[in-house]
JSON list of C-alpha atoms in Angstrom, two decimals:
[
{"chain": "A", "resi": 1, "resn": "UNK", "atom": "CA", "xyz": [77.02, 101.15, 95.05]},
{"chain": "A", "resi": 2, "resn": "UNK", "atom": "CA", "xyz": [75.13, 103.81, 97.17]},
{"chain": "A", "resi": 3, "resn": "UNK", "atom": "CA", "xyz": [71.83, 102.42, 99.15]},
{"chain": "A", "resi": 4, "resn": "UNK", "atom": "CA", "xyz": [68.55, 102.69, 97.10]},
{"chain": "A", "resi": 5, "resn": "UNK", "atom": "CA", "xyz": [66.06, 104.61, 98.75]},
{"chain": "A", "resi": 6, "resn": "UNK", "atom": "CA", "xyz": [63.87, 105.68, 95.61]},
{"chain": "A", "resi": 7, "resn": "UNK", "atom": "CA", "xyz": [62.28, 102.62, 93.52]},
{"chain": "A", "resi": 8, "resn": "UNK", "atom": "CA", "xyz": [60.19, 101.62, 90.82]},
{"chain": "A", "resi": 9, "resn": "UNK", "atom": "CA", "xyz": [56.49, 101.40, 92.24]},
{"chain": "A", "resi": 10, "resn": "UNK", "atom": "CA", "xyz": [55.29, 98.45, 92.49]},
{"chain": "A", "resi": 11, "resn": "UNK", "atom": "CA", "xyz": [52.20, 99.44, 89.50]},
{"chain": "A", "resi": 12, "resn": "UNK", "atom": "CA", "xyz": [54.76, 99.61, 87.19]},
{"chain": "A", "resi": 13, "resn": "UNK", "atom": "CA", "xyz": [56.85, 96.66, 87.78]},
{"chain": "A", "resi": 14, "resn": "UNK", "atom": "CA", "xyz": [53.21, 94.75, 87.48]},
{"chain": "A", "resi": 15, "resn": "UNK", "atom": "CA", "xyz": [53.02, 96.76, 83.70]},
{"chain": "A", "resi": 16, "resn": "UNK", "atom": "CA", "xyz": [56.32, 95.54, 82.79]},
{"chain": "A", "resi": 17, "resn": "UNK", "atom": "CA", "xyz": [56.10, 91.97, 84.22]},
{"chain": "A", "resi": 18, "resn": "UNK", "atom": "CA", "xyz": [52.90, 91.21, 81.58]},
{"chain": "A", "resi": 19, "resn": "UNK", "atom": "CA", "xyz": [54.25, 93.03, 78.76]},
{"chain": "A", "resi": 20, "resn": "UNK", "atom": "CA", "xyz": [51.98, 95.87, 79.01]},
{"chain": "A", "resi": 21, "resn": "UNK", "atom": "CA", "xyz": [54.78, 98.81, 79.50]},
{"chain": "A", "resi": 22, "resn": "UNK", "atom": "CA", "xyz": [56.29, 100.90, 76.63]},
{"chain": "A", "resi": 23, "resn": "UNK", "atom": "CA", "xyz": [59.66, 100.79, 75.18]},
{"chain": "A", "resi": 24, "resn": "UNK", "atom": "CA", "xyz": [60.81, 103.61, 76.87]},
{"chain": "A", "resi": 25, "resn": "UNK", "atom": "CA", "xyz": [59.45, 103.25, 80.58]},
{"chain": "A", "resi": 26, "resn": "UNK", "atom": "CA", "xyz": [60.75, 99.34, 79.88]},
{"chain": "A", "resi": 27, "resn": "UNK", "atom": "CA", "xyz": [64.35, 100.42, 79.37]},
{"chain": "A", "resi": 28, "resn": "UNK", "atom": "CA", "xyz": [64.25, 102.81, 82.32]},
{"chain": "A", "resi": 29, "resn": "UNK", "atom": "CA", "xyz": [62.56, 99.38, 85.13]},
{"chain": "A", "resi": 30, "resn": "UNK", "atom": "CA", "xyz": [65.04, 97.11, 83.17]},
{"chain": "A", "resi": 31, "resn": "UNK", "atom": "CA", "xyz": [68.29, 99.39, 83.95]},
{"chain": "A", "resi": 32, "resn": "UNK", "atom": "CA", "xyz": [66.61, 99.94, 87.55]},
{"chain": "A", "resi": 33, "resn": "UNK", "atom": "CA", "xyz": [66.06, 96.14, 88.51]},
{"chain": "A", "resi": 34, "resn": "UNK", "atom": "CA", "xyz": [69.61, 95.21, 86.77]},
{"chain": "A", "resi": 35, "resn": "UNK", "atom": "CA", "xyz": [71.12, 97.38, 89.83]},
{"chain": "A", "resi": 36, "resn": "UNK", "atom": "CA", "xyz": [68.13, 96.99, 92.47]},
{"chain": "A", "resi": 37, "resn": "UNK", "atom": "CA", "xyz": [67.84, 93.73, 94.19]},
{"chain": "A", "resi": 38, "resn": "UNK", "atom": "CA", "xyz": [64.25, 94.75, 96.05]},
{"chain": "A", "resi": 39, "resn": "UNK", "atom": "CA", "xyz": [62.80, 95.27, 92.73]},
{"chain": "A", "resi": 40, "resn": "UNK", "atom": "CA", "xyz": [64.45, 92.61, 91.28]},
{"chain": "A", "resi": 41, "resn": "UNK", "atom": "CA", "xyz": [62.66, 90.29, 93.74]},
{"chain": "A", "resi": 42, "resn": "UNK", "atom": "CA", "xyz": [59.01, 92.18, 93.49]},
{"chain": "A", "resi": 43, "resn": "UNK", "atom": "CA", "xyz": [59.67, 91.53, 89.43]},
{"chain": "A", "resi": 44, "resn": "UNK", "atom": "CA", "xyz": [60.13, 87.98, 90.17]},
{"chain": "A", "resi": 45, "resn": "UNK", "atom": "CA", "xyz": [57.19, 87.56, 92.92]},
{"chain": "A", "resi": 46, "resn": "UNK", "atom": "CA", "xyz": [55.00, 89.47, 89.71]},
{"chain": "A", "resi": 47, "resn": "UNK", "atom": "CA", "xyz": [56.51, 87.28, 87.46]},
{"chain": "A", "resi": 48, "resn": "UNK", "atom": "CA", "xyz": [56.08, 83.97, 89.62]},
{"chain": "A", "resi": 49, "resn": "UNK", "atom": "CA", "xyz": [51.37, 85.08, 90.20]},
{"chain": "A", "resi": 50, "resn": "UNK", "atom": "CA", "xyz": [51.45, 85.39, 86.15]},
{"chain": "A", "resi": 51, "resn": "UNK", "atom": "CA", "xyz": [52.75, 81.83, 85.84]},
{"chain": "A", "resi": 52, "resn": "UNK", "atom": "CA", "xyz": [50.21, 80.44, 88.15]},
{"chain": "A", "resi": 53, "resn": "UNK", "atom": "CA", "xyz": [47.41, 81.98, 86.39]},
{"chain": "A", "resi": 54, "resn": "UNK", "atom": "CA", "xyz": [48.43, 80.77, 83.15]},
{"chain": "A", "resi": 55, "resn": "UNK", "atom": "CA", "xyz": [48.84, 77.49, 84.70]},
{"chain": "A", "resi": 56, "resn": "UNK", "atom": "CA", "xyz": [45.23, 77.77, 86.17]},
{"chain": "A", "resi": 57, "resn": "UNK", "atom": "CA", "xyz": [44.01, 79.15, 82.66]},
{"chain": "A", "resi": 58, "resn": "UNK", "atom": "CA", "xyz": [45.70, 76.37, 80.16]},
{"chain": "A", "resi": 59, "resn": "UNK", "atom": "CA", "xyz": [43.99, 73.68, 82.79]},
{"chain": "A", "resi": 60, "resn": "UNK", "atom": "CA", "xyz": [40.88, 74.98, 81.90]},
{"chain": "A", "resi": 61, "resn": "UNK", "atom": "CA", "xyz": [38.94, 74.50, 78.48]},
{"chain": "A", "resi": 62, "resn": "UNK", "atom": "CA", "xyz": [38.72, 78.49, 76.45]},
{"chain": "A", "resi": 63, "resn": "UNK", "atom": "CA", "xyz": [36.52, 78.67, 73.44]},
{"chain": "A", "resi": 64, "resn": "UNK", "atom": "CA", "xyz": [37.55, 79.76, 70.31]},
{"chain": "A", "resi": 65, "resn": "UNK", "atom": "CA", "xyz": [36.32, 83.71, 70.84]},
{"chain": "A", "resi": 66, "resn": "UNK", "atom": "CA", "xyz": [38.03, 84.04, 74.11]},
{"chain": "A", "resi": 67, "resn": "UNK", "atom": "CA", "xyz": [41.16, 82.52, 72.51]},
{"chain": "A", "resi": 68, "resn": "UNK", "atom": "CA", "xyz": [40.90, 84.73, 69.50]},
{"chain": "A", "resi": 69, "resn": "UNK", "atom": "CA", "xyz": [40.57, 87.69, 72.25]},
{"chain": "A", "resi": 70, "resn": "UNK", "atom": "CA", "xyz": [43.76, 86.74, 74.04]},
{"chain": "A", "resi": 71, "resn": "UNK", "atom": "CA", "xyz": [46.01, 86.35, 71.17]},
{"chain": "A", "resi": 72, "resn": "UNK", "atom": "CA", "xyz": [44.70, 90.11, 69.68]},
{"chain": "A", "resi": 73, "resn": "UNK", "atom": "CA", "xyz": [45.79, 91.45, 73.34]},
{"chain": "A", "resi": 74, "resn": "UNK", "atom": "CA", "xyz": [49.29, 89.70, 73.04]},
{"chain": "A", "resi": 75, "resn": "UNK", "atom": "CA", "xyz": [49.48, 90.52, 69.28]},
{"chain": "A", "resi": 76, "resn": "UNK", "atom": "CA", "xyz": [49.23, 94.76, 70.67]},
{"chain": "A", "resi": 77, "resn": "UNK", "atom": "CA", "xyz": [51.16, 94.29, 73.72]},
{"chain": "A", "resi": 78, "resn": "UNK", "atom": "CA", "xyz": [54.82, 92.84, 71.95]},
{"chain": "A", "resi": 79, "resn": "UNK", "atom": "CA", "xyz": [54.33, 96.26, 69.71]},
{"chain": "A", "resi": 80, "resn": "UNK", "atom": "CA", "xyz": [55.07, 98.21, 72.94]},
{"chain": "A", "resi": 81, "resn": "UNK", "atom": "CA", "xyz": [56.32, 95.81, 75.04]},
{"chain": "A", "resi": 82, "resn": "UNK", "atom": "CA", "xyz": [60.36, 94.71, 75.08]},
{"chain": "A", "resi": 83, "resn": "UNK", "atom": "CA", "xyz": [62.43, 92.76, 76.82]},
{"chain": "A", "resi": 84, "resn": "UNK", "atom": "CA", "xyz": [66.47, 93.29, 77.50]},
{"chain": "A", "resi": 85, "resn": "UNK", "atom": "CA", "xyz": [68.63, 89.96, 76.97]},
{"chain": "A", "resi": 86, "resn": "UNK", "atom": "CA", "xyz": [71.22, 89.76, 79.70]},
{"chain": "A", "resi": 87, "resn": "UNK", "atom": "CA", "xyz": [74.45, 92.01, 78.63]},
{"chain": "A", "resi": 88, "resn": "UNK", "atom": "CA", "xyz": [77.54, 92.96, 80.27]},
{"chain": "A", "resi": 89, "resn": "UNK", "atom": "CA", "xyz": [78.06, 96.43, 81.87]},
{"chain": "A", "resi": 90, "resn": "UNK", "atom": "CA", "xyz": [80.05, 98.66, 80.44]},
{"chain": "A", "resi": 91, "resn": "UNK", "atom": "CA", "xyz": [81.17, 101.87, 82.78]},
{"chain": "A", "resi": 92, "resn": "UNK", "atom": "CA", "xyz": [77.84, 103.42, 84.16]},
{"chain": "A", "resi": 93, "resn": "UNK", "atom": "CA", "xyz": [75.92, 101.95, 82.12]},
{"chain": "A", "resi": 94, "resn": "UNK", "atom": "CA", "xyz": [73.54, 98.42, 82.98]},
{"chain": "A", "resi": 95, "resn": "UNK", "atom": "CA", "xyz": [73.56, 96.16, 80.17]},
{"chain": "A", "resi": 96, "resn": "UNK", "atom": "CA", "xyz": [69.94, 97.00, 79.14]},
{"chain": "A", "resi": 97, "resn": "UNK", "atom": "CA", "xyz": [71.09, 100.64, 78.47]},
{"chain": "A", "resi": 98, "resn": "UNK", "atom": "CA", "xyz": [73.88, 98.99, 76.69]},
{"chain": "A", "resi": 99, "resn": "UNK", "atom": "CA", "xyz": [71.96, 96.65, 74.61]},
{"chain": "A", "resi": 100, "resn": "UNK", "atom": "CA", "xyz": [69.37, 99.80, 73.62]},
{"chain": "A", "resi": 101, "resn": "UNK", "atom": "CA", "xyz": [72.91, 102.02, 72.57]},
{"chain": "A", "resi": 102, "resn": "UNK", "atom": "CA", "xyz": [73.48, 98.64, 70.31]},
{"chain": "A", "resi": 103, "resn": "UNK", "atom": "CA", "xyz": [76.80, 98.72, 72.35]},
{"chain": "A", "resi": 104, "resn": "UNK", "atom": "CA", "xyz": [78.05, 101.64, 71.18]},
{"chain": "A", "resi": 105, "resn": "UNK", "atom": "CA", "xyz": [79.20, 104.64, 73.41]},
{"chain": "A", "resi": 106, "resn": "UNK", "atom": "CA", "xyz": [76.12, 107.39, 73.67]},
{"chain": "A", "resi": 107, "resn": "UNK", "atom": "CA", "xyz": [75.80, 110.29, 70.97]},
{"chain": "A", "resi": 108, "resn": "UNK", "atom": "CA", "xyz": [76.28, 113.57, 73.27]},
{"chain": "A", "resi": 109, "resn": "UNK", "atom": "CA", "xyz": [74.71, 116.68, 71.95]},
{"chain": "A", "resi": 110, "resn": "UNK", "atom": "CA", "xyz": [74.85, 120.08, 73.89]},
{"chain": "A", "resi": 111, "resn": "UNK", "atom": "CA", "xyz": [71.52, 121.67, 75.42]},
{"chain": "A", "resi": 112, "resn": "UNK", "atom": "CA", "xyz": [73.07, 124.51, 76.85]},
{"chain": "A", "resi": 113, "resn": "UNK", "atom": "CA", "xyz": [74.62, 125.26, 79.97]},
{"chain": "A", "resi": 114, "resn": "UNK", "atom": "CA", "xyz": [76.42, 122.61, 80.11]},
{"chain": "A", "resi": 115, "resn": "UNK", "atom": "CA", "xyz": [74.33, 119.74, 80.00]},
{"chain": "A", "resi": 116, "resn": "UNK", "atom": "CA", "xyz": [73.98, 117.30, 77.13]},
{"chain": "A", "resi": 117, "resn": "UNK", "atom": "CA", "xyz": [71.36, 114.39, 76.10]},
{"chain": "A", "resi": 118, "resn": "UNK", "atom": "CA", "xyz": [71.78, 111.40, 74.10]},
{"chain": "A", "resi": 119, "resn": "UNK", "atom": "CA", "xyz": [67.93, 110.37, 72.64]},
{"chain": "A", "resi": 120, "resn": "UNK", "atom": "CA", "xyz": [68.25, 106.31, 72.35]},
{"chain": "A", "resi": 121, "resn": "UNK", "atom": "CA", "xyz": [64.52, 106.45, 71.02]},
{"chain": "A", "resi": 122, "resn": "UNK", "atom": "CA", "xyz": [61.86, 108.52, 70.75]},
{"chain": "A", "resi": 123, "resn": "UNK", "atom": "CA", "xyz": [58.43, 107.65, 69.18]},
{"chain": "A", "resi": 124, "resn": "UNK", "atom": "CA", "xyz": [54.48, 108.16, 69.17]},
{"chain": "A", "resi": 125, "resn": "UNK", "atom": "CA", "xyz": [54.61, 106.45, 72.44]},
{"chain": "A", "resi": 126, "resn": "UNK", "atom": "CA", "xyz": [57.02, 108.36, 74.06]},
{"chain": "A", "resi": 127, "resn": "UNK", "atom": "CA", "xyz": [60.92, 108.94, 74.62]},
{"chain": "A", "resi": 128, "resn": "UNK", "atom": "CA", "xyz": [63.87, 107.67, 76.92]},
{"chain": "A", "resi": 129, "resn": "UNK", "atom": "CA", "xyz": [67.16, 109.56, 76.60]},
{"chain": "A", "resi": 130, "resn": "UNK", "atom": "CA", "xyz": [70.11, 110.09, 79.19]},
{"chain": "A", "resi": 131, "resn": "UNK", "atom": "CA", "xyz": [71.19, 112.88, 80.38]},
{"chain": "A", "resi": 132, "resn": "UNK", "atom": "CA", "xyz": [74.27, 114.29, 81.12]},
{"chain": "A", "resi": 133, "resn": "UNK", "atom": "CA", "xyz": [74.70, 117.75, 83.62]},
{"chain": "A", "resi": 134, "resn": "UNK", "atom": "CA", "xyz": [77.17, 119.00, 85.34]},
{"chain": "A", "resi": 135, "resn": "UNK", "atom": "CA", "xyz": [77.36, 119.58, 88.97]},
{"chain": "A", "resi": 136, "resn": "UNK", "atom": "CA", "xyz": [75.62, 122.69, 90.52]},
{"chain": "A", "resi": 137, "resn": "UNK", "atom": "CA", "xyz": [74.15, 122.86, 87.03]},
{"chain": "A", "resi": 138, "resn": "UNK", "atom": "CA", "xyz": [69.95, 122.60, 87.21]},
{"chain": "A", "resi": 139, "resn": "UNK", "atom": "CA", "xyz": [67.66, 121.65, 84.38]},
{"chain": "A", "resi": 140, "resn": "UNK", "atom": "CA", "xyz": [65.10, 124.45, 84.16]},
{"chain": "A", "resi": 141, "resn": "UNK", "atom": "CA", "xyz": [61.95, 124.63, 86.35]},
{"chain": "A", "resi": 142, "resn": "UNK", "atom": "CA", "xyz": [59.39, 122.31, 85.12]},
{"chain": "A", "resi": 143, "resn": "UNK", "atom": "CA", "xyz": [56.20, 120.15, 85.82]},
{"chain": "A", "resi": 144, "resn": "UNK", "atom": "CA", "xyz": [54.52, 117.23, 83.46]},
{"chain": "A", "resi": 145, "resn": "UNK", "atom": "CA", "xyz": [52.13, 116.70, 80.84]},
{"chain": "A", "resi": 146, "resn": "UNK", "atom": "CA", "xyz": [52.20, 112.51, 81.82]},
{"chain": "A", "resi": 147, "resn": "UNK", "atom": "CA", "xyz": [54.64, 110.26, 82.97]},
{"chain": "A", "resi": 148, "resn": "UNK", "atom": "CA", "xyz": [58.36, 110.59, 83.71]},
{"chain": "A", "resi": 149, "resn": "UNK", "atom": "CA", "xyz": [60.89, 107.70, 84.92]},
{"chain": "A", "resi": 150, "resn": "UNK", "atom": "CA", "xyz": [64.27, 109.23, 85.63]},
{"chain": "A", "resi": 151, "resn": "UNK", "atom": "CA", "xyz": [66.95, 106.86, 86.64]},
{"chain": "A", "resi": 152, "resn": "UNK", "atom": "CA", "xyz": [70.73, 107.73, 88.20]},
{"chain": "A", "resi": 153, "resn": "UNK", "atom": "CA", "xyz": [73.17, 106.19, 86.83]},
{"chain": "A", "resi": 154, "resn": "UNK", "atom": "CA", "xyz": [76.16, 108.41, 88.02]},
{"chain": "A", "resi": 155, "resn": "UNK", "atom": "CA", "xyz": [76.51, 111.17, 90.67]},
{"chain": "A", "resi": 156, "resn": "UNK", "atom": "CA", "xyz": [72.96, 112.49, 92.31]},
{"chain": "A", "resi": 157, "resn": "UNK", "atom": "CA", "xyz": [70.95, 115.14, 92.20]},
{"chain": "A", "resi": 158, "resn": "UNK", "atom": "CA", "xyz": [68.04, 116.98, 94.52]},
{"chain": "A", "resi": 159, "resn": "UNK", "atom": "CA", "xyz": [64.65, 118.44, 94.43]},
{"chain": "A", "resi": 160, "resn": "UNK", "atom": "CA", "xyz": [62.08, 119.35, 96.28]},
{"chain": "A", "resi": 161, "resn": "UNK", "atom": "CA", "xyz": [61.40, 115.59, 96.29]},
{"chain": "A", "resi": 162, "resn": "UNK", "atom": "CA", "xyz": [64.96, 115.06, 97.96]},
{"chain": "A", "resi": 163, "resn": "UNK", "atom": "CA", "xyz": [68.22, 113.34, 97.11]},
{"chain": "A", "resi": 164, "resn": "UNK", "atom": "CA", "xyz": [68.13, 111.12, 94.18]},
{"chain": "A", "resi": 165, "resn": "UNK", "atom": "CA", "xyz": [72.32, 109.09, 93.89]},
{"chain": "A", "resi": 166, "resn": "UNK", "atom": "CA", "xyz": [73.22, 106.24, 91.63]},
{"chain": "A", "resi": 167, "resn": "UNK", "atom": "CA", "xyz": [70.25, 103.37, 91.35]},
{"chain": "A", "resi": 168, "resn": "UNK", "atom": "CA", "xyz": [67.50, 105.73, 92.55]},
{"chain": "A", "resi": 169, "resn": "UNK", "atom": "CA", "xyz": [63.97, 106.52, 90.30]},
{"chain": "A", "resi": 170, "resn": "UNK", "atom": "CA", "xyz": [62.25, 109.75, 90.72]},
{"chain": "A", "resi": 171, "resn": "UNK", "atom": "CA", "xyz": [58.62, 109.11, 89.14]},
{"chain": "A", "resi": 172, "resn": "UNK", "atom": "CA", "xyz": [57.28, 112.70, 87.90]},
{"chain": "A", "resi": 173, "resn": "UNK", "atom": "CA", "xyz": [54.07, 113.12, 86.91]},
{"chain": "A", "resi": 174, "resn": "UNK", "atom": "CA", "xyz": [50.92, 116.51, 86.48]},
{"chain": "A", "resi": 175, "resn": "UNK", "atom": "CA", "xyz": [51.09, 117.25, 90.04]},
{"chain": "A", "resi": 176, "resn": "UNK", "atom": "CA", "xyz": [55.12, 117.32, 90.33]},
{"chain": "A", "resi": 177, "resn": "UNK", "atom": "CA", "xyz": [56.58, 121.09, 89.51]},
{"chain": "A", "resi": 178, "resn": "UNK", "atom": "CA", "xyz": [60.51, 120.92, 90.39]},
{"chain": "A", "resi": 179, "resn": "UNK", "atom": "CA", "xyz": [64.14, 121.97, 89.43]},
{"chain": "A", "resi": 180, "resn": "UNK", "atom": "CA", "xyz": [66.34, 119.39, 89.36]},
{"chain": "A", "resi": 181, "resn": "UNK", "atom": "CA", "xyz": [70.17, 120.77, 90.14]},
{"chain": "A", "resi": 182, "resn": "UNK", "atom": "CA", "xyz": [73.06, 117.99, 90.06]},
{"chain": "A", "resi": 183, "resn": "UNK", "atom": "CA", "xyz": [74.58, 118.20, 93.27]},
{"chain": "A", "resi": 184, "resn": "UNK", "atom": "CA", "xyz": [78.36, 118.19, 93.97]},
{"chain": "A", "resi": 185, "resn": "UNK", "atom": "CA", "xyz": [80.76, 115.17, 92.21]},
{"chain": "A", "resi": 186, "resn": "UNK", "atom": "CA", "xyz": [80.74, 114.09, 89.05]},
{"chain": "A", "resi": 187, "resn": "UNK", "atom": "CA", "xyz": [78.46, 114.73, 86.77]},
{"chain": "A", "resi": 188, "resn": "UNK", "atom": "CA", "xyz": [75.00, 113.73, 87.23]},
{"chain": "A", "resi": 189, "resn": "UNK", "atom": "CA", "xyz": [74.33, 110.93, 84.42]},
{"chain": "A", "resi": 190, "resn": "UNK", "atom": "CA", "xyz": [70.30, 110.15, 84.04]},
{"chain": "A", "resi": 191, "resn": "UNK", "atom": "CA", "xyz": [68.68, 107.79, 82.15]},
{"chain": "A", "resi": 192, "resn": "UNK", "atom": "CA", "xyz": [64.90, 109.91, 81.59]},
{"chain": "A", "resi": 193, "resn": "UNK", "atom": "CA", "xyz": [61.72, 108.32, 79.81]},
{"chain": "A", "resi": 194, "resn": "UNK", "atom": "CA", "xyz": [58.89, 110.36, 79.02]},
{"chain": "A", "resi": 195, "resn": "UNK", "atom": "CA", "xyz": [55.76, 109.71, 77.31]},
{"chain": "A", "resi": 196, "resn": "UNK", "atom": "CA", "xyz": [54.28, 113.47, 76.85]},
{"chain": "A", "resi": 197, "resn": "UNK", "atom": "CA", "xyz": [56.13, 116.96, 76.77]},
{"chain": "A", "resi": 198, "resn": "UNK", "atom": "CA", "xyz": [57.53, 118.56, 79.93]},
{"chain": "A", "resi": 199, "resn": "UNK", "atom": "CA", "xyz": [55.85, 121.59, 80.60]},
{"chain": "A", "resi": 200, "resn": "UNK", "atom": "CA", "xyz": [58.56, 124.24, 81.32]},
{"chain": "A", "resi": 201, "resn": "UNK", "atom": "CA", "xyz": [57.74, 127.09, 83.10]},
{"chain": "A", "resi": 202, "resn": "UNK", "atom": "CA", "xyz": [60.43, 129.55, 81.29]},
{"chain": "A", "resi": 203, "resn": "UNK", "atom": "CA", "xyz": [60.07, 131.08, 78.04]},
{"chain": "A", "resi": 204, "resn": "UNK", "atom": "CA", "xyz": [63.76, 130.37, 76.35]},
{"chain": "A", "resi": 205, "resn": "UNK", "atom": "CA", "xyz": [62.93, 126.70, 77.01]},
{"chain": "A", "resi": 206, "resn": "UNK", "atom": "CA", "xyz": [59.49, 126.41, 76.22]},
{"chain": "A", "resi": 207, "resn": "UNK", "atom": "CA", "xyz": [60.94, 127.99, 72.79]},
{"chain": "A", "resi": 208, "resn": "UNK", "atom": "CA", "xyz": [63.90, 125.59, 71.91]},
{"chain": "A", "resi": 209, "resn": "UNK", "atom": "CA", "xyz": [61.89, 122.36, 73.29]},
{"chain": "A", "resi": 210, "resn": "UNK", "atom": "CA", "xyz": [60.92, 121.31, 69.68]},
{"chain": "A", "resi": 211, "resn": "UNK", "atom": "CA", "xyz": [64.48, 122.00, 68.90]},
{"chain": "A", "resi": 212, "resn": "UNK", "atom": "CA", "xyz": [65.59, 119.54, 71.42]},
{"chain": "A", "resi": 213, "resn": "UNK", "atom": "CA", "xyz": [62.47, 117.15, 71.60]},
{"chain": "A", "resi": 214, "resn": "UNK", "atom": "CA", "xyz": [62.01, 117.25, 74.89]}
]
């Protein structure tokens, strides 16, 4: 595998280490850390303070309020949160990305131009799909109404942000306006979460974005 010069920052690992990430964002760190040892390491560090503060916390007597409190904050975090038993790779794809496809090979349907998306899930919270685009090919101009994780899981592609291969994250959010293209190779295959609209900047795909629920 290529070296890994774009990762998961280190906010968002923290979010997914207590639970407090969404479904989609979780699949995207969970594919990410299966093939990145760095972040694999600052999960575990993350991981390792959490279990010391319980410890601290349990040693120390909580009434029943503050108790009541912390089991109400669990009780909303496991409805976003998710965690990805260990599975085996199949082609491209990390095991988390297999476990979400329920191990079965991803539903391709055309967006034009070449490029194709497979939605694994998409919800009030947000959406994570992969992404499938030729080389040379670009996904239309666009910026960000939130949050967007996009993960490569095959080939590369380039911005104004820079090269992006196999392993890397690009993290998009209001201020980042860019045109992905897929550079030369095989086809560029992303793994994209989302939790608000992209903002395109072109009319045709402003108008078929319902269409394609992106």
């Amino acid at each position: 595998m290529s070296t890994i010069n774009h990762h998961i920052p280190k906010s968002i690992i923290a979010a997914y280490a207590a639970g407090n990430l969404s479904r989609p964002f979780s699949l995207v760190v969970a594919a990410h850390i299966s093939l990145c040892d760095t972040c694999r390491a600052e999960l575990s560090a993350h991981e390792a303070v959490g279990g010391a503060l319980l410890d601290q916390t349990n040693a120390a007597p909580i009434n029943d309020t503050v108790k009541r409190n912390i089991l109400a904050a669990l009780d909303n975090d496991m409805e976003t949160a998710v965690t990805f038993s260990p599975i085996k790779r199949s082609g491209v794809f990390p095991g988390p990305i297999v476990e979400a496809l329920k191990q079965r090979p991803p539903k391709w349907r055309s967006v034009g131009r070449g490029v194709k998306q497979c939605i694994i899930e998409s919800s009030e919270v947000g959406s994570v799909r992969l992404l499938h685009i030729p080389a040379g090919q670009a996904v239309p101009d666009h910026s960000h109404n939130g949050l967007e994780l996009t993960l490569v899981l095959q080939g590369s592609f380039s911005d104004s942000e820079g090269r992006f291969g196999v392993g890397d994250v690009e993290v998009g959010d209001e201020a980042l306006d860019h045109t992905p293209i897929a550079n030369d190779g095989p086809p560029c295959i992303c793994l994209s979460a989302t939790d608000a609209p992209l903002r395109f900047n072109s009319f045709i795909p402003r108008l078929l974005q319902p269409l394609f629920r992106i």
